[in-house]
Tab-separated table of C-alpha atoms and ligand atoms in Angstrom:
chain	number	residue	atom	x	y	z
A	26	MET	CA	0.000	0.000	0.000
A	27	LEU	CA	3.029	2.316	0.093
A	28	ALA	CA	2.926	5.056	-2.528
A	29	GLU	CA	4.914	8.175	-3.214
A	30	ILE	CA	2.853	11.216	-2.255
A	31	ASN	CA	3.955	14.712	-3.246
A	32	PHE	CA	3.039	17.300	-0.615
A	33	ASP	CA	3.101	20.697	-2.296
A	34	GLY	CA	3.407	23.869	-0.284
A	35	ILE	CA	0.421	26.063	-1.144
A	36	ILE	CA	1.895	29.406	-2.168
A	37	GLY	CA	0.964	31.878	0.537
A	38	PRO	CA	-0.784	35.239	0.118
A	39	SER	CA	2.342	37.201	1.095
A	40	HIS	CA	4.500	35.872	-1.784
A	41	ASN	CA	6.920	38.680	-2.666
A	42	TYR	CA	10.364	39.381	-4.080
A	43	ALA	CA	12.696	40.645	-1.367
A	44	GLY	CA	16.038	39.291	-2.570
A	45	LEU	CA	16.528	37.453	0.695
A	46	SER	CA	18.550	34.435	-0.422
A	47	HIS	CA	22.198	35.175	-1.053
A	48	GLY	CA	23.556	32.515	-3.418
A	49	ASN	CA	20.149	32.002	-5.048
A	50	ILE	CA	20.580	33.938	-8.272
A	51	ALA	CA	16.881	34.221	-9.172
A	52	SER	CA	16.070	35.661	-5.743
A	53	THR	CA	18.807	38.275	-6.153
A	54	ILE	CA	17.834	39.210	-9.725
A	55	HIS	CA	14.169	39.703	-8.845
A	56	LEU	CA	14.719	41.808	-5.733
A	57	GLY	CA	12.203	44.637	-5.765
A	58	ASP	CA	9.971	43.246	-8.507
A	59	THR	CA	6.233	43.308	-8.023
A	60	SER	CA	4.960	39.836	-7.206
A	61	TYR	CA	1.604	38.314	-8.099
A	62	PRO	CA	0.572	36.079	-5.178
A	63	ARG	CA	-2.806	35.074	-6.647
A	64	ARG	CA	-1.260	34.017	-9.918
A	65	ALA	CA	1.585	32.307	-8.050
A	66	ALA	CA	-0.760	30.216	-5.920
A	67	LEU	CA	-2.923	29.303	-8.911
A	68	GLU	CA	0.177	28.148	-10.794
A	69	GLY	CA	0.935	25.874	-7.853
A	70	VAL	CA	-2.600	24.490	-7.836
A	71	ALA	CA	-2.460	23.887	-11.593
A	72	LYS	CA	0.724	21.865	-11.161
A	73	MET	CA	-0.945	19.741	-8.498
A	74	ARG	CA	-4.068	19.309	-10.605
A	75	ALA	CA	-2.038	18.054	-13.551
A	76	ASN	CA	-0.322	15.510	-11.310
A	77	VAL	CA	-3.616	14.332	-9.830
A	78	ARG	CA	-4.952	13.870	-13.376
A	79	ARG	CA	-1.959	11.672	-14.158
A	80	GLY	CA	-3.000	9.457	-11.266
A	81	LEU	CA	-0.304	10.601	-8.831
A	82	ALA	CA	-1.063	10.893	-5.119
A	83	GLN	CA	-1.058	14.505	-3.970
A	84	GLY	CA	-0.921	16.225	-0.599
A	85	ILE	CA	-0.588	19.798	0.633
A	86	LEU	CA	1.228	21.794	3.274
A	87	LEU	CA	-0.235	25.103	4.354
A	88	PRO	CA	1.104	28.655	4.260
A	89	HIS	CA	2.483	29.800	7.602
A	90	ARG	CA	1.278	32.709	9.746
A	91	ARG	CA	2.486	35.863	8.014
A	92	PRO	CA	3.656	38.374	8.897
A	93	ASN	CA	5.274	36.333	11.655
A	94	THR	CA	4.675	38.784	14.475
A	95	ASP	CA	5.602	36.200	17.123
A	96	TRP	CA	9.057	35.952	15.587
A	97	LEU	CA	9.382	39.732	15.406
A	98	ALA	CA	8.326	39.898	19.060
A	99	THR	CA	11.208	37.609	20.030
A	100	LEU	CA	13.419	40.330	18.520
A	101	GLN	CA	11.421	42.949	20.418
A	102	THR	CA	9.971	44.603	17.371
A	103	ASP	CA	6.892	44.536	15.167
A	104	VAL	CA	5.923	45.060	11.518
A	105	ALA	CA	5.963	48.854	11.777
A	106	GLY	CA	9.166	49.042	13.780
A	107	ALA	CA	11.244	46.363	12.052
A	108	SER	CA	14.041	47.191	9.643
A	109	GLU	CA	13.205	46.583	6.009
A	110	PRO	CA	15.022	43.220	5.718
A	111	LEU	CA	13.548	42.003	8.988
A	112	ARG	CA	10.053	42.991	7.900
A	113	ALA	CA	10.535	41.196	4.594
A	114	ALA	CA	11.772	38.115	6.451
A	115	ALA	CA	8.639	38.163	8.604
A	116	PHE	CA	6.435	38.346	5.487
A	117	SER	CA	8.242	35.755	3.395
A	118	ALA	CA	6.067	33.063	1.845
A	119	SER	CA	9.113	30.769	1.707
A	120	PRO	CA	7.328	27.778	3.340
A	121	MET	CA	5.907	27.206	-0.170
A	122	TRP	CA	9.182	25.402	-0.958
A	123	ALA	CA	8.177	22.215	0.800
A	124	ALA	CA	11.293	20.338	-0.342
A	125	ASN	CA	13.002	22.287	2.428
A	126	ALA	CA	10.429	21.426	5.094
A	127	ALA	CA	11.939	18.141	6.213
A	128	THR	CA	13.993	15.088	5.293
A	129	VAL	CA	11.935	11.935	4.883
A	130	SER	CA	13.020	8.309	5.232
A	131	PRO	CA	10.258	5.884	4.287
A	132	ALA	CA	9.442	2.862	6.439
A	133	PRO	CA	11.360	0.264	4.374
A	134	ASP	CA	14.649	2.094	5.096
A	135	THR	CA	14.406	2.736	8.815
A	136	GLY	CA	15.414	0.756	11.888
A	137	ASP	CA	11.931	0.581	13.389
A	138	GLY	CA	9.957	0.136	10.160
A	139	ARG	CA	8.203	3.492	10.497
A	140	CYS	CA	8.471	6.515	8.232
A	141	HIS	CA	10.712	9.143	9.853
A	142	LEU	CA	10.631	12.866	9.137
A	143	THR	CA	13.104	15.423	10.509
A	144	VAL	CA	12.058	19.058	10.240
A	145	ALA	CA	14.775	21.215	8.656
A	146	ASN	CA	16.226	24.041	10.744
A	147	LEU	CA	16.888	26.247	7.680
A	148	ARG	CA	19.180	28.269	9.866
A	149	THR	CA	21.346	29.765	7.090
A	150	MET	CA	18.795	32.292	5.828
A	151	ALA	CA	17.057	34.522	8.387
A	152	HIS	CA	13.729	34.482	6.557
A	153	ARG	CA	13.680	30.679	6.549
A	154	SER	CA	15.046	30.167	10.068
A	155	HIS	CA	11.626	30.806	11.609
A	156	GLU	CA	9.772	28.255	9.483
A	157	TRP	CA	10.518	25.168	11.517
A	158	PRO	CA	8.110	25.578	14.476
A	159	GLU	CA	5.089	25.748	12.182
A	160	THR	CA	6.396	23.038	9.914
A	161	LEU	CA	6.733	20.824	12.966
A	162	GLU	CA	3.172	21.699	14.002
A	163	GLN	CA	1.786	20.786	10.571
A	164	LEU	CA	3.752	17.569	10.186
A	165	LYS	CA	2.679	16.418	13.649
A	166	LEU	CA	-0.902	16.863	12.553
A	167	ALA	CA	-0.604	15.357	9.086
A	168	PHE	CA	1.449	12.377	10.252
A	169	ALA	CA	-0.018	11.988	13.727
A	170	ASP	CA	-0.299	8.194	13.612
A	171	GLN	CA	2.724	7.097	15.601
A	172	ARG	CA	2.315	3.495	14.538
A	173	HIS	CA	3.490	4.647	11.121
A	174	PHE	CA	5.363	7.916	11.590
A	175	GLU	CA	7.960	9.536	13.805
A	176	ILE	CA	8.487	13.290	13.519
A	177	HIS	CA	11.807	14.658	14.754
A	178	PRO	CA	12.411	18.282	15.707
A	179	PRO	CA	15.221	19.986	13.819
A	180	VAL	CA	18.924	19.379	14.180
A	181	TRP	CA	20.573	21.835	16.577
A	182	PRO	CA	21.108	25.072	14.620
A	183	ALA	CA	24.887	24.892	14.863
A	184	PHE	CA	24.617	22.745	11.725
A	185	GLY	CA	22.545	23.953	8.816
A	186	ASP	CA	19.928	21.554	7.486
A	187	GLU	CA	17.763	22.288	4.437
A	188	GLY	CA	15.773	19.077	4.316
A	189	ALA	CA	14.886	16.932	1.329
A	190	ALA	CA	16.425	19.379	-1.157
A	191	ASN	CA	19.761	17.798	-0.230
A	192	HIS	CA	18.579	14.221	0.052
A	193	MET	CA	17.923	11.584	-2.595
A	194	ARG	CA	16.563	8.090	-2.299
A	195	LEU	CA	17.157	5.336	-4.806
A	196	ALA	CA	15.391	1.990	-4.580
A	197	PRO	CA	14.226	-0.833	-6.831
A	198	ARG	CA	10.683	0.454	-6.154
A	199	HIS	CA	9.287	3.074	-3.781
A	200	ASP	CA	8.069	0.363	-1.393
A	201	ALA	CA	11.361	-1.572	-1.254
A	202	PRO	CA	14.386	-0.814	0.960
A	203	GLY	CA	16.502	1.850	-0.670
A	204	VAL	CA	19.803	3.676	-0.603
A	205	GLU	CA	19.598	7.119	0.954
A	206	VAL	CA	21.998	9.777	-0.279
A	207	PHE	CA	22.720	12.912	1.758
A	208	VAL	CA	24.418	15.685	-0.194
A	209	TYR	CA	26.254	18.304	1.846
A	210	GLY	CA	28.204	21.439	0.994
A	211	VAL	CA	31.551	22.587	2.271
A	212	ARG	CA	32.168	25.846	0.471
A	213	GLY	CA	30.680	27.701	-2.435
A	214	LYS	CA	33.198	30.360	-3.402
A	215	ALA	CA	31.303	33.604	-2.604
A	216	PHE	CA	28.117	31.751	-1.679
A	217	PRO	CA	27.200	29.938	1.531
A	218	ALA	CA	26.942	26.144	1.683
A	219	ARG	CA	23.622	25.609	3.378
A	220	GLN	CA	23.757	21.886	4.218
A	221	HIS	CA	26.277	20.875	6.869
A	222	VAL	CA	27.641	17.330	6.860
A	223	GLU	CA	27.052	16.990	10.611
A	224	ALA	CA	23.370	17.795	10.106
A	225	SER	CA	23.089	15.108	7.426
A	226	HIS	CA	24.729	12.532	9.701
A	227	ALA	CA	22.450	13.471	12.585
A	228	VAL	CA	19.334	13.069	10.433
A	229	ALA	CA	20.518	9.633	9.280
A	230	ARG	CA	20.961	8.635	12.936
A	231	PHE	CA	17.552	10.030	13.937
A	232	HIS	CA	15.975	7.907	11.223
A	233	GLY	CA	17.828	4.738	12.191
A	234	LEU	CA	19.186	4.246	8.683
A	235	ASP	CA	21.482	1.338	7.957
A	236	PRO	CA	24.984	2.894	7.653
A	237	ASP	CA	25.811	0.353	4.953
A	238	ARG	CA	23.020	1.686	2.768
A	239	THR	CA	23.518	5.386	3.409
A	240	LEU	CA	25.839	7.640	1.428
A	241	PHE	CA	27.171	11.086	2.272
A	242	VAL	CA	28.243	12.900	-0.840
A	243	GLN	CA	29.861	16.293	-1.143
A	244	GLN	CA	28.264	18.782	-3.489
A	245	SER	CA	30.800	20.384	-5.816
A	246	GLU	CA	32.016	23.810	-4.884
A	247	THR	CA	31.646	24.784	-8.536
A	248	ALA	CA	27.942	23.938	-8.467
A	249	ILE	CA	27.311	26.020	-5.331
A	250	GLY	CA	29.357	28.841	-6.845
A	251	ALA	CA	27.198	28.685	-10.001
A	252	GLY	CA	24.055	29.198	-7.925
A	253	ALA	CA	23.092	25.613	-7.020
A	254	PHE	CA	22.287	26.530	-3.439
A	255	HIS	CA	20.600	23.144	-2.979
A	256	ASN	CA	21.499	19.792	-4.519
A	257	ASP	CA	18.036	19.585	-6.102
A	258	VAL	CA	19.095	22.362	-8.479
A	259	VAL	CA	21.622	19.993	-10.092
A	260	ALA	CA	20.335	16.460	-9.409
A	261	VAL	CA	17.163	14.460	-8.845
A	262	ALA	CA	16.557	10.759	-8.238
A	263	ASN	CA	13.584	8.447	-8.477
A	264	GLU	CA	13.533	4.708	-7.804
A	265	THR	CA	16.401	3.302	-9.896
A	266	VAL	CA	17.264	6.519	-11.749
A	267	LEU	CA	19.721	9.260	-10.891
A	268	PHE	CA	19.461	12.299	-13.173
A	269	ALA	CA	22.310	14.735	-12.545
A	270	HIS	CA	24.625	17.316	-14.022
A	271	GLU	CA	28.186	16.187	-14.592
A	272	GLN	CA	29.442	18.870	-12.186
A	273	ALA	CA	26.905	18.306	-9.410
A	274	PHE	CA	29.188	16.343	-7.085
A	275	ASP	CA	32.697	16.806	-5.813
A	276	ASP	CA	33.752	13.233	-6.662
A	277	ARG	CA	31.207	11.786	-9.058
A	278	HIS	CA	33.262	8.682	-9.846
A	279	ALA	CA	33.357	7.584	-6.210
A	280	PHE	CA	29.653	8.373	-5.794
A	281	HIS	CA	28.633	6.434	-8.914
A	282	ALA	CA	30.769	3.464	-7.860
A	283	ASP	CA	29.149	3.388	-4.401
A	284	LEU	CA	25.712	3.639	-5.930
A	285	ARG	CA	26.363	0.807	-8.387
A	286	ARG	CA	27.668	-1.399	-5.586
A	287	LEU	CA	24.584	-0.770	-3.412
A	288	LEU	CA	22.005	-0.751	-6.205
A	289	PRO	CA	23.336	-2.677	-9.203
A	290	GLN	CA	20.274	-1.844	-11.300
A	291	VAL	CA	20.823	1.914	-10.930
A	292	GLU	CA	20.577	3.926	-14.166
A	293	ILE	CA	22.654	7.090	-14.093
A	294	VAL	CA	21.548	9.729	-16.575
A	295	GLU	CA	24.250	12.341	-16.548
A	296	VAL	CA	24.099	15.603	-18.478
A	297	PRO	CA	27.576	16.585	-19.707
A	298	ALA	CA	28.798	20.107	-19.053
A	299	ASP	CA	29.702	20.552	-22.721
A	300	ARG	CA	26.027	20.059	-23.645
A	301	VAL	CA	24.424	22.005	-20.802
A	302	SER	CA	26.526	24.446	-18.789
A	303	LEU	CA	25.975	24.796	-15.059
A	304	ALA	CA	24.756	28.336	-15.762
A	305	ASP	CA	22.062	26.992	-18.108
A	306	ALA	CA	21.162	24.245	-15.652
A	307	VAL	CA	20.652	26.855	-12.919
A	308	ARG	CA	18.831	29.296	-15.230
A	309	SER	CA	16.470	26.655	-16.600
A	310	TYR	CA	16.067	24.510	-13.461
A	311	LEU	CA	16.386	21.427	-15.655
A	312	PHE	CA	17.164	19.312	-12.594
A	313	ASN	CA	14.599	20.908	-10.344
A	314	ALA	CA	12.121	18.700	-12.111
A	315	GLN	CA	9.843	16.220	-10.444
A	316	LEU	CA	11.020	12.838	-11.656
A	317	VAL	CA	8.003	10.599	-11.179
A	318	THR	CA	6.965	7.042	-11.870
A	319	LEU	CA	3.664	7.113	-13.737
A	320	PRO	CA	0.867	4.737	-12.667
A	321	GLU	CA	0.947	3.128	-16.129
A	322	GLY	CA	4.700	2.560	-15.772
A	323	GLY	CA	7.664	4.548	-17.054
A	324	MET	CA	9.050	7.795	-15.724
A	325	ALA	CA	8.262	11.391	-16.568
A	326	LEU	CA	10.105	14.600	-15.852
A	327	ILE	CA	7.886	17.501	-14.764
A	328	LEU	CA	9.839	20.568	-15.850
A	329	PRO	CA	9.429	24.327	-15.639
A	330	GLU	CA	8.697	26.352	-18.797
A	331	GLU	CA	12.166	27.850	-18.397
A	332	ALA	CA	13.666	24.479	-19.376
A	333	ARG	CA	11.824	24.596	-22.698
A	334	GLU	CA	12.988	28.167	-23.250
A	335	THR	CA	16.680	27.407	-22.707
A	336	ALA	CA	17.788	26.115	-26.109
A	337	PRO	CA	20.674	23.777	-25.117
A	338	VAL	CA	18.571	22.283	-22.337
A	339	TRP	CA	15.562	21.611	-24.540
A	340	ALA	CA	17.734	20.150	-27.288
A	341	TRP	CA	19.356	17.782	-24.809
A	342	LEU	CA	15.974	16.751	-23.382
A	343	GLN	CA	14.570	16.031	-26.843
A	344	GLU	CA	17.480	13.708	-27.555
A	345	MET	CA	17.106	12.042	-24.190
A	346	VAL	CA	13.437	11.121	-24.634
A	347	ALA	CA	14.024	10.029	-28.211
A	348	GLY	CA	16.662	7.597	-26.961
A	349	ASN	CA	16.221	4.429	-25.010
A	350	GLY	CA	16.672	5.785	-21.493
A	351	PRO	CA	14.410	5.339	-18.472
A	352	ILE	CA	12.856	8.837	-18.670
A	353	ARG	CA	10.193	8.599	-21.350
A	354	GLU	CA	8.125	11.747	-21.115
A	355	LEU	CA	8.511	15.494	-20.537
A	356	ILE	CA	5.701	17.421	-18.862
A	357	VAL	CA	6.133	21.195	-18.824
A	358	VAL	CA	4.502	23.329	-16.127
A	359	ASP	CA	4.311	27.081	-15.554
A	360	VAL	CA	5.485	28.027	-12.073
A	361	ARG	CA	7.107	31.321	-13.080
A	362	GLN	CA	6.160	33.214	-9.938
A	363	SER	CA	7.950	30.683	-7.753
A	364	MET	CA	10.803	30.313	-10.243
A	365	ALA	CA	11.560	34.022	-9.966
A	366	ASN	CA	12.481	33.346	-6.348
A	367	GLY	CA	14.545	30.261	-7.244
A	368	GLY	CA	11.868	27.637	-6.589
A	369	GLY	CA	11.047	25.154	-9.359
A	370	PRO	CA	8.554	22.279	-9.578
A	371	ALA	CA	10.640	20.066	-7.280
A	372	CYS	CA	11.213	22.787	-4.660
A	373	LEU	CA	7.472	23.105	-4.252
A	374	ARG	CA	6.977	19.527	-3.097
A	375	LEU	CA	7.985	17.205	-0.282
A	376	ARG	CA	7.982	13.532	-1.196
A	377	VAL	CA	6.670	11.060	1.341
A	378	VAL	CA	6.451	7.343	0.627
A	379	ALA	CA	3.620	6.086	2.833
A	380	ASP	CA	0.208	4.477	2.812
A	381	PRO	CA	-2.203	7.370	2.124
A	382	ALA	CA	-4.718	5.749	4.490
A	383	THR	CA	-2.365	6.464	7.424
A	384	ILE	CA	-2.241	10.230	6.749
A	385	ASP	CA	-4.669	12.862	8.025
A	386	PRO	CA	-7.010	13.250	5.009
A	387	ARG	CA	-7.148	17.018	5.464
A	388	PHE	CA	-3.632	17.093	4.014
A	389	LEU	CA	-4.530	15.049	0.918
A	390	VAL	CA	-6.227	16.463	-2.158
A	391	ASP	CA	-8.251	15.364	-5.147
A	392	GLU	CA	-9.409	17.531	-8.038
A	393	ALA	CA	-12.587	18.654	-6.306
A	394	LYS	CA	-10.651	19.887	-3.284
A	395	LEU	CA	-8.141	21.621	-5.542
A	396	ASP	CA	-11.056	23.439	-7.216
A	397	ARG	CA	-12.218	24.697	-3.821
A	398	ILE	CA	-8.692	25.779	-2.930
A	399	ALA	CA	-8.361	27.629	-6.250
A	400	ASP	CA	-11.656	29.380	-5.605
A	401	CYS	CA	-10.464	30.496	-2.170
A	402	ILE	CA	-7.228	31.816	-3.702
A	403	GLU	CA	-9.159	33.708	-6.385
A	404	ARG	CA	-11.260	35.374	-3.750
A	405	HIS	CA	-8.716	36.149	-1.054
A	406	TRP	CA	-5.109	36.266	-2.306
A	407	PRO	CA	-3.693	39.720	-3.097
A	408	GLU	CA	-3.329	40.289	-6.791
A	409	ALA	CA	0.021	42.060	-6.538
A	410	ILE	CA	2.578	43.048	-3.923
A	411	ALA	CA	5.129	45.787	-4.533
A	412	PRO	CA	8.001	46.011	-2.023
A	413	ALA	CA	6.621	49.210	-0.473
A	414	ASP	CA	3.316	47.453	0.307
A	415	LEU	CA	4.867	45.491	3.159
A	416	VAL	CA	4.539	48.522	5.457
A	417	ASP	CA	0.841	48.903	4.686
A	418	PRO	CA	-1.261	47.468	7.544
A	419	ALA	CA	-4.022	46.704	5.037
A	420	LEU	CA	-1.773	44.181	3.303
A	421	ALA	CA	-0.970	42.400	6.567
A	422	GLU	CA	-4.697	42.214	7.311
A	423	GLN	CA	-5.485	40.783	3.897
A	424	VAL	CA	-2.735	38.162	4.244
A	425	VAL	CA	-4.066	37.082	7.640
A	426	ARG	CA	-7.662	36.913	6.370
A	427	ALA	CA	-6.697	34.961	3.263
A	428	ARG	CA	-4.874	32.294	5.259
A	429	ALA	CA	-7.764	32.061	7.726
A	430	ALA	CA	-10.188	31.483	4.834
A	431	LEU	CA	-8.035	28.664	3.501
A	432	LEU	CA	-7.711	27.008	6.905
A	433	ASP	CA	-11.496	27.198	7.379
A	434	LEU	CA	-12.084	25.646	4.000
A	435	LEU	CA	-9.744	22.751	4.807
A	436	ASP	CA	-11.139	22.244	8.303
A	437	LEU	CA	-7.703	23.153	9.655
A	438	ALA	CA	-8.605	26.133	11.819
A	439	VAL	CA	-6.580	24.409	14.529
A	440	LEU	CA	-3.524	25.883	12.749
A	441	ALA	CA	-4.888	29.445	12.969
B	15	SUG	O1	15.556	29.046	0.049
B	15	SUG	N1	14.001	31.279	-2.178
B	15	SUG	C1	14.165	29.921	-1.681
B	15	SUG	C2	14.043	28.910	-2.801
B	15	SUG	C3	14.059	27.508	-2.287
B	15	SUG	C4	14.173	26.494	-3.370
B	15	SUG	N2	14.126	25.186	-2.827
B	15	SUG	C5	14.789	24.129	-3.293
B	15	SUG	N3	15.784	24.260	-4.128
B	15	SUG	N4	14.457	22.986	-2.860
B	15	SUG	C6	15.510	29.756	-0.961
B	15	SUG	O2	16.499	30.335	-1.418
B	15	SUG	C7	13.717	33.708	-1.924
B	15	SUG	C8	12.881	34.627	-1.090
B	15	SUG	C9	13.066	36.079	-1.439
B	15	SUG	O3	14.141	36.456	-1.897
B	15	SUG	O4	12.093	36.868	-1.252
B	15	SUG	C10	13.828	32.292	-1.329
B	15	SUG	O5	13.757	32.133	-0.140
């Protein structure tokens, strides 16, 4: 009964471009742009709807309380009194990027046969460092059944942890024991490495993973320096397939050899740097695709429009699907509002392999529920946010009301 379920972060009503993520090139480029939260959230819903129509299991995570006045209060300030960057951090809709919510080890991999989730501390970026308490609250609700799930609080903030964005799982099938791969950073030239090796090791211990089937792999400094602030910007895995850029890892030969030893049937699809440069990989988010197994069999890559628009990337993809490889289909989605902050299709989702019947149904969606969510977004989400709007109390009120309407609709007022 185990299935892969994608939990997408619903894009919150305060979505805006504040240039908060140093090392994330899109975030820096779009600093000060006007954002379109309603359009952003509807793009997210459309992506989920398309996946549901393909027969994939779909879940949701909810926007957090914004502006986060409790967090500002811990710094003895409020929305009016905060400095501009602090105010923007309190408004950030960054919980939409659910791949950073937690690291997940499905039941077949863990010591006690339960699915383990560790909430990410996201301590490297101020605007993300205050996500974890609410993420923990939501995960404890969604995965409350302790016969099947264990939720761990974050790793001590001395060691940065950014969750599933730096974690890959390869397995013969989703429901079979797998090999878990933790990718950590050491340096990134001018940019910070956000995932600390000690955090990755701690998460593996929390989850009771078999050390013989767990790999710790260093992300290449070149990749971080090119703007791959998370591994999922340069690599993605699904079941037996690893899809990665040639320059994603510090020592790819050692990594591939380990993978082949632990999972002989692994298929490594590597994109050479002389076909797609790291710059084009980062610009197009080719690897921030959702690599999924379709119910009818075969794998598809769910890619952002930007991948189609980047000529070398699209040419390479056309050749790949025309060949005899494991990835048979390309599905293109428009998530431009999220992309402009450095979040592609894969950033927007957290993968959990579990029996859907063991999950709180309020966190699972079908098309009818997605229609109701879209209707709520249409009615309540701000159409546009310009940077100067963050000081306007009317915006804060609208953001609070919009979230409350969504929670009511989903029977989740307990999160209010
Ligand atoms: O943490 N952007 C996010 C994007 C996260 C993408 N996630 C994965 N790769 N899994 C980040 O850098 C920008 C917010 C701003 O600048 O307003 C931001 O937080």
